[in-house]
Short mmCIF file of C-alpha atoms in Angstrom, two decimals:
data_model
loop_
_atom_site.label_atom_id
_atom_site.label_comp_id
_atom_site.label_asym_id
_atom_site.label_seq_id
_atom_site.Cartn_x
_atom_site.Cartn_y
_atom_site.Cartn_z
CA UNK A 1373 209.63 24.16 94.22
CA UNK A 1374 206.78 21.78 94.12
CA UNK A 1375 204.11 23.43 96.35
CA UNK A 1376 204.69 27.08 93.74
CA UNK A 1377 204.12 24.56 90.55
CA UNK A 1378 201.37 22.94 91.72
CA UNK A 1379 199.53 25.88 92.42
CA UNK A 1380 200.04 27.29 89.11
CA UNK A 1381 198.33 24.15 87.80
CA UNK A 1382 195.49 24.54 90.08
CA UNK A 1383 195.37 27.99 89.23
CA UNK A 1384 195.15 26.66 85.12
CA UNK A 1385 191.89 24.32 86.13
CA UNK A 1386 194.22 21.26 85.92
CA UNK A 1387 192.36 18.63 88.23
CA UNK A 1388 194.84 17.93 90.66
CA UNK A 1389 195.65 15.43 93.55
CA UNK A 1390 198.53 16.51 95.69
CA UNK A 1391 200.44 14.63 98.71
CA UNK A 1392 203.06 16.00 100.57
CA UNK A 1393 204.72 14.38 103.74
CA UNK A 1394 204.42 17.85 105.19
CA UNK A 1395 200.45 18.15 105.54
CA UNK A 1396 200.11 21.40 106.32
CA UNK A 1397 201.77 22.66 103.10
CA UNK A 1398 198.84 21.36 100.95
CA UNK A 1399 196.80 24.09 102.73
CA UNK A 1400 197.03 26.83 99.59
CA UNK A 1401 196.29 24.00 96.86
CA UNK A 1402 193.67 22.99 98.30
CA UNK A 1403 192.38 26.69 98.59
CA UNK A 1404 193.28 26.66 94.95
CA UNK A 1405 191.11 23.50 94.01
CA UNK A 1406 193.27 20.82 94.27
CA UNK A 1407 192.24 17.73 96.40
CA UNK A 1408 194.83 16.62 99.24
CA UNK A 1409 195.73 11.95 99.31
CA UNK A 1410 196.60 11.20 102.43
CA UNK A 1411 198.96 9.09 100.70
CA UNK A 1412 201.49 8.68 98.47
CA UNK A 1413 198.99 5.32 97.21
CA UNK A 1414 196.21 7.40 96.92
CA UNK A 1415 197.55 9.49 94.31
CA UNK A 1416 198.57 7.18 91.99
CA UNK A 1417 195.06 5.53 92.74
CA UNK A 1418 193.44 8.52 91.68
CA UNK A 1419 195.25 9.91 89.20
CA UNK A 1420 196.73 8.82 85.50
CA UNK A 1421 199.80 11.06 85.43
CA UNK A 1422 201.83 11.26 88.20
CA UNK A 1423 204.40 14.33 89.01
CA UNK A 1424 207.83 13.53 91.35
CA UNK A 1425 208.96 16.71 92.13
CA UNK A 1426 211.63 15.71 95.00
CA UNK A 1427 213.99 16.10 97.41
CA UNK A 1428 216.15 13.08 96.31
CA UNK A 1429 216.69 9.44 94.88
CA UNK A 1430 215.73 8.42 98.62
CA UNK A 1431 212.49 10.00 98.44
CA UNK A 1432 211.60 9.01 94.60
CA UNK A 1433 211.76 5.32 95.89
CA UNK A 1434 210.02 6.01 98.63
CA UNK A 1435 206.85 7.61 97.33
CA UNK A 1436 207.10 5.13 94.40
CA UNK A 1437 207.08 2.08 97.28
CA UNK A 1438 210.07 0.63 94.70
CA UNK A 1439 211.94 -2.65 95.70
CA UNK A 1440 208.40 -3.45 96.98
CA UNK A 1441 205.09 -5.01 95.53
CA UNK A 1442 203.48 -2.36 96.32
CA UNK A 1443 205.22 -0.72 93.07
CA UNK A 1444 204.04 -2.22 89.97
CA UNK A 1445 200.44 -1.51 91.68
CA UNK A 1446 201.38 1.83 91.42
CA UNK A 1447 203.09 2.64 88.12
CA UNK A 1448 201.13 0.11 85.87
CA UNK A 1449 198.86 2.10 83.38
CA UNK A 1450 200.74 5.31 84.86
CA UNK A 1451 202.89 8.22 83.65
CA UNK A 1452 205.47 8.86 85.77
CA UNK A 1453 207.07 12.22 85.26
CA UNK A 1454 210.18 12.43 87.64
CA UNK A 1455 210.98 16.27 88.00
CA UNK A 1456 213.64 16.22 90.85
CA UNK A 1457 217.42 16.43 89.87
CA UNK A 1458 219.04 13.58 90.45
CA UNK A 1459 222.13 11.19 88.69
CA UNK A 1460 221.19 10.14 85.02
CA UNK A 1461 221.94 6.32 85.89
CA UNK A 1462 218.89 6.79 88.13
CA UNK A 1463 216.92 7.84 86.15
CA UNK A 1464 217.79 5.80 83.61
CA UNK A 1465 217.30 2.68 85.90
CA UNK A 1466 213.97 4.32 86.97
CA UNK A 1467 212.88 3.95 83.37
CA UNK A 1468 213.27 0.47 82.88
CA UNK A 1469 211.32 -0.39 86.32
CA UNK A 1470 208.66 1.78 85.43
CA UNK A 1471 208.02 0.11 81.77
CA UNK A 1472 209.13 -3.22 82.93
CA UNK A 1473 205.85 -2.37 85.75
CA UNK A 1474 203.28 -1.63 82.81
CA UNK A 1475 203.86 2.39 83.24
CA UNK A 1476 204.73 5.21 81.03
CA UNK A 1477 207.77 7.26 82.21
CA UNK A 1478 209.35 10.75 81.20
CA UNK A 1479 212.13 13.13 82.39
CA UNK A 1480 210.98 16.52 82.78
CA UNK A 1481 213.66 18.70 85.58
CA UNK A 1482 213.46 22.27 85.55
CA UNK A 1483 215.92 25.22 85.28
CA UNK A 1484 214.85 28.40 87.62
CA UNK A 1485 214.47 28.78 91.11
CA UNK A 1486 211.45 29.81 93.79
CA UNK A 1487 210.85 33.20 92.11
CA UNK A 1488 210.51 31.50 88.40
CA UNK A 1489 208.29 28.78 90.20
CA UNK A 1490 206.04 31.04 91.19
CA UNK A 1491 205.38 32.83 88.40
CA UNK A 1492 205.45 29.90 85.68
CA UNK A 1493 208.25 31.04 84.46
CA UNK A 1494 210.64 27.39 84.89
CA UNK A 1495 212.14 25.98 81.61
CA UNK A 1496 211.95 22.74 81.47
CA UNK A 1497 213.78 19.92 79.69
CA UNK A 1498 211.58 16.64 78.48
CA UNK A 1499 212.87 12.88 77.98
CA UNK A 1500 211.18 10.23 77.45
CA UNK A 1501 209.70 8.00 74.44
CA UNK A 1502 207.33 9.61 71.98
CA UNK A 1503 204.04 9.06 73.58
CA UNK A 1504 204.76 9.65 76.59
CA UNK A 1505 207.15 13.32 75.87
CA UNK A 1506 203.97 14.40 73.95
CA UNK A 1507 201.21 13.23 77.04
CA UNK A 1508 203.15 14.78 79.46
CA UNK A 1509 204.20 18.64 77.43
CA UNK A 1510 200.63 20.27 77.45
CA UNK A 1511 200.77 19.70 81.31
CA UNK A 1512 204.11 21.61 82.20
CA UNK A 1513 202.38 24.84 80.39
CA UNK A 1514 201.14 26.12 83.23
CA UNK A 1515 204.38 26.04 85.10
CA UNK A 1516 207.13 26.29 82.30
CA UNK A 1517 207.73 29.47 80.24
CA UNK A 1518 209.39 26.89 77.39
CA UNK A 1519 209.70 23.25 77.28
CA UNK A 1520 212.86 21.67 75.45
CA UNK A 1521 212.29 18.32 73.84
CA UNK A 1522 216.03 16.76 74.74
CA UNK A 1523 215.62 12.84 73.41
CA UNK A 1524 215.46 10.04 75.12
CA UNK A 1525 215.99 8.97 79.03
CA UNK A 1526 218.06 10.27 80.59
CA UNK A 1527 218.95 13.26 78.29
CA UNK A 1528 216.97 15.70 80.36
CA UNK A 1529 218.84 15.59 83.21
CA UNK A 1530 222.49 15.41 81.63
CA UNK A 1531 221.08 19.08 79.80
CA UNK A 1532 219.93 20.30 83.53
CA UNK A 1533 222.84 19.18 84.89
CA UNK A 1534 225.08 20.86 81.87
CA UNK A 1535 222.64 24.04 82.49
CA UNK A 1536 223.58 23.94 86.39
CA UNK A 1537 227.51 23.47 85.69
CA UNK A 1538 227.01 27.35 84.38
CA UNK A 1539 224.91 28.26 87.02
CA UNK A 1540 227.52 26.85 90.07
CA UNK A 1541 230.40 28.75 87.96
CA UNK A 1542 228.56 31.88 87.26
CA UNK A 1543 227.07 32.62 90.34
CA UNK A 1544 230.66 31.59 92.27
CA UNK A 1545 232.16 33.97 89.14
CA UNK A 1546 229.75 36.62 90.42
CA UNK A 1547 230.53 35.76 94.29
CA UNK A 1548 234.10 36.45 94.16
CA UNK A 1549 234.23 39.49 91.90
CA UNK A 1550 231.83 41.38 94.07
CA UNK A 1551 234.02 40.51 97.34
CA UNK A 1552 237.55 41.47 94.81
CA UNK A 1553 235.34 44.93 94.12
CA UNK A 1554 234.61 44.91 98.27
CA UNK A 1555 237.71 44.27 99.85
CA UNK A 1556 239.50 46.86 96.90
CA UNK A 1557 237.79 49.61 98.66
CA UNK A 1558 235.13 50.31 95.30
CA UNK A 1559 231.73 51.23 95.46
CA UNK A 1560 229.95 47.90 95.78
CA UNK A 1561 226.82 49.62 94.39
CA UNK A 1562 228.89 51.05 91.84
CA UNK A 1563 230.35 47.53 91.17
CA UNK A 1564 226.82 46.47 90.23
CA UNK A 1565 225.46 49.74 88.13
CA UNK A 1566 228.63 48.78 85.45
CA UNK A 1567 228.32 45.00 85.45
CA UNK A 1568 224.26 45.58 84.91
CA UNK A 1569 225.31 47.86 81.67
CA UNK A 1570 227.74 45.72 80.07
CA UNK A 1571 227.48 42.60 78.45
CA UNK A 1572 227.80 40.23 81.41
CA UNK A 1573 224.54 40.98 82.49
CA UNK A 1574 221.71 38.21 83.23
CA UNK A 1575 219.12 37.47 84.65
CA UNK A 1576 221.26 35.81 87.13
CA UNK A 1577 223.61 38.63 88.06
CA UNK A 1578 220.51 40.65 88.53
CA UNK A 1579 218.59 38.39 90.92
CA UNK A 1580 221.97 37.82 92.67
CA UNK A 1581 224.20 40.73 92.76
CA UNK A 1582 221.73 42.90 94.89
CA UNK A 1583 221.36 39.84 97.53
CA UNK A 1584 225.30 40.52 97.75
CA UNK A 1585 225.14 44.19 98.16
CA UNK A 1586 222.48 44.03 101.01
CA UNK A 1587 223.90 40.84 102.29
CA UNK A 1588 220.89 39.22 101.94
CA UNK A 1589 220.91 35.24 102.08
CA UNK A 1590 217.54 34.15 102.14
CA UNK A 1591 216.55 30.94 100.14
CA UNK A 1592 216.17 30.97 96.60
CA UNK A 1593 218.21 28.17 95.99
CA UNK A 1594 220.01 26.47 98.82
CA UNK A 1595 223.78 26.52 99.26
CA UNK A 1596 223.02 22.61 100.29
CA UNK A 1597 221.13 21.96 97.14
CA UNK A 1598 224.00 23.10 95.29
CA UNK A 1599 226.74 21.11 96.74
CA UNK A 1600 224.34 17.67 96.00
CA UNK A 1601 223.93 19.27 92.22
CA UNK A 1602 227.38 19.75 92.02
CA UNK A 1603 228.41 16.44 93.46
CA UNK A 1604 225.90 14.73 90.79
CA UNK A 1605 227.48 17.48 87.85
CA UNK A 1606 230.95 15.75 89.36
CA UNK A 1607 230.27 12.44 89.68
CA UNK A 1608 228.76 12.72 85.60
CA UNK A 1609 231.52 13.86 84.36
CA UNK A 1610 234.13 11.49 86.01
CA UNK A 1611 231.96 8.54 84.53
CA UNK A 1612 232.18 10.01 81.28
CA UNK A 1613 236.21 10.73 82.38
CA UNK A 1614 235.83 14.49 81.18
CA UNK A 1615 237.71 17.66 82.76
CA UNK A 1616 235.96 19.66 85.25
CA UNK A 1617 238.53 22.07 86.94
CA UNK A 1618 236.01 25.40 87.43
CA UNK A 1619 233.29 22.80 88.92
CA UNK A 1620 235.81 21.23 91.39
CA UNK A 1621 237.02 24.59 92.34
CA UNK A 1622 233.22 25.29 93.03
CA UNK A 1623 232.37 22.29 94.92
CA UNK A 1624 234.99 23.18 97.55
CA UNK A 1625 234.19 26.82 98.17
CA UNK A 1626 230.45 25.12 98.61
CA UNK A 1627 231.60 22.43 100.70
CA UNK A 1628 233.21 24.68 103.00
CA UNK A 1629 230.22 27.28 103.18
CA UNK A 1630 227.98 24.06 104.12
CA UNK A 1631 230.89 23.09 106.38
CA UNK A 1632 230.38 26.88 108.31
CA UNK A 1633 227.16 26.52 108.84
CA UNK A 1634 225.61 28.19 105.77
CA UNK A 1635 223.76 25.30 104.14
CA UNK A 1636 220.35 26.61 104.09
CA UNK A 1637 221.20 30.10 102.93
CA UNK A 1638 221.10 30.93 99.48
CA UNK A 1639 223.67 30.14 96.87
CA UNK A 1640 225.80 33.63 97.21
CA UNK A 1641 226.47 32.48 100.95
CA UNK A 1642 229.28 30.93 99.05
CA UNK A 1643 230.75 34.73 99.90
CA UNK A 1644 230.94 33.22 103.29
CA UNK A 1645 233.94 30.77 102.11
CA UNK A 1646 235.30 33.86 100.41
CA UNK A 1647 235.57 35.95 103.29
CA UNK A 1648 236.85 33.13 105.40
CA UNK A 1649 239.75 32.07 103.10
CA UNK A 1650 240.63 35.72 102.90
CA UNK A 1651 240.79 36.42 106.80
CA UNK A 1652 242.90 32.80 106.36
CA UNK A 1653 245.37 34.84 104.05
CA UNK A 1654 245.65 37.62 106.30
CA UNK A 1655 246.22 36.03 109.33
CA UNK A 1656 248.52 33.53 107.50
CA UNK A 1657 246.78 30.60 107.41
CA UNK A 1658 246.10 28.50 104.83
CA UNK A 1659 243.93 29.67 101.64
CA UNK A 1660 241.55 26.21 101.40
CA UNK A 1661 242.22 22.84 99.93
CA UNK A 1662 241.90 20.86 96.46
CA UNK A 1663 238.65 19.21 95.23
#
């Protein structure tokens, strides 16, 4: 996701300092203008506001050198804008480190996957106080079809990760009707032309549905990444003691297509779990386990 967004602010004439552990995948920003740190340091050295956009809480405190003193070096007289999805209390925490440090700090996770990343097309969801929301909007343009202002820290991410309870649910939703339609016999492209014309259609079912007709699990968002954003959408709403039986249902068909094997195919891999748990019916084994 980051590598697609930071293009499209290179490609806007935003002046741009980029670090990724990976070197080699700065190669296309810095075709695109951007200038390449060799280190996380050197691009909060160089630059005033500073985008996280990753893989997990691990790797925020990481780059950000936190529990260090090489830390409040780098967030004082600094907006950090953390972008990854991770728990609330994190980010929360994160916060108070960052201002307690002299820093600025906002919330700004996305909703969309590779294909909306590359075309600026991500919809983003801003925390943070005042100043710091309103520094840090103009600057998700070029990547963000629509920015929603959601409050204060850590409101962002409780709306991404309310946004990605419907996501898990739909797409599983989607998952097992098309293998019901399947294993019925129907015309699975048949199956698709009367779901696209009624009013369950999205822009979801239409990105997925054809990957399940041709089989087609390539990445757009991992099965793995969904099992950690479930697991955070879980562990959220047993804190706040709420109800969550279609999301627990979901987190073990995707622990058990991470389990086979599938964890970096693409969401509708959960089919995999599907298939497996039917061929377990059949052969009169059991049909899976509880949350």
């Amino acid at each position: 996701m980051g590598r697609p967004m930071a293009l499209n602010l290179a490609r806007a004439g935003t002046p741009l300092v980029v670090w990724n552990r990976t070197a080699a995948r700065c190669a296309p920003l810095r075709d695109a203008g951007a200038e390449v740190a060799e280190s996380p340091a050197e691009v909060f050295e160089r630059a005033g506001t500073v985008f996280l956009m990753l893989a997990d809480e691990t790797a925020a405190d990481t780059v950000l050198a936190r529990g260090t003193p090489d830390f409040a070096a780098r967030v004082a007289d600094r907006t950090v804008v953390h972008m990854g999805t991770t728990s609330p209390e994190y980010s929360a925490g994160l916060e108070t480190a960052v201002r307690a440090a002299g820093g600025a700090y906002a919330e700004a996770p996305v909703s969309g996957s590779r294909v909306p990343a590359e075309q600026g097309q991500l919809v983003a969801m801003l925390a943070g106080d005042t100043s710091a929301a309103a520094s840090v909007r103009p600057l998700l343009a070029p990547m963000c079809r629509e920015t929603f202002d959601c409050g204060p820290v850590p409101n962002a991410l409780l709306m991404k990760l309310s946004v990605n309870l419907f996501l898990i649910t739909q797409v599983t939703g989607l998952t097992e009707a098309f293998h019901f339609a399947d294993r019925h016999g129907l015309d699975r492209r048949r199956f698709l032309d009367v779901l696209d014309a009624g009013p369950m259609a999205s822009a979801v079912s239409r990105m997925k549905a054809p990957k399940l007709l041709a089989r087609d699990f390539t990445v757009q968002a991992a099965a793995t990444d969904v099992l950690k954003n479930n697991r955070l959408i879980a562990e959220a709403a047993r804190e706040a003691g709420l109800a969550s039986p279609l999301l627990d249902v979901c987190h073990t068909l995707f622990e058990e297509t991470v389990s086979r094997g599938h964890g970096g195919e693409d969401m509708v891999a959960v089919l995999r779990a599907l298939e497996a748990r039917t061929a377990g019916a059949h052969s009169g084994g059991s049909a899976g386990g509880g949350a």
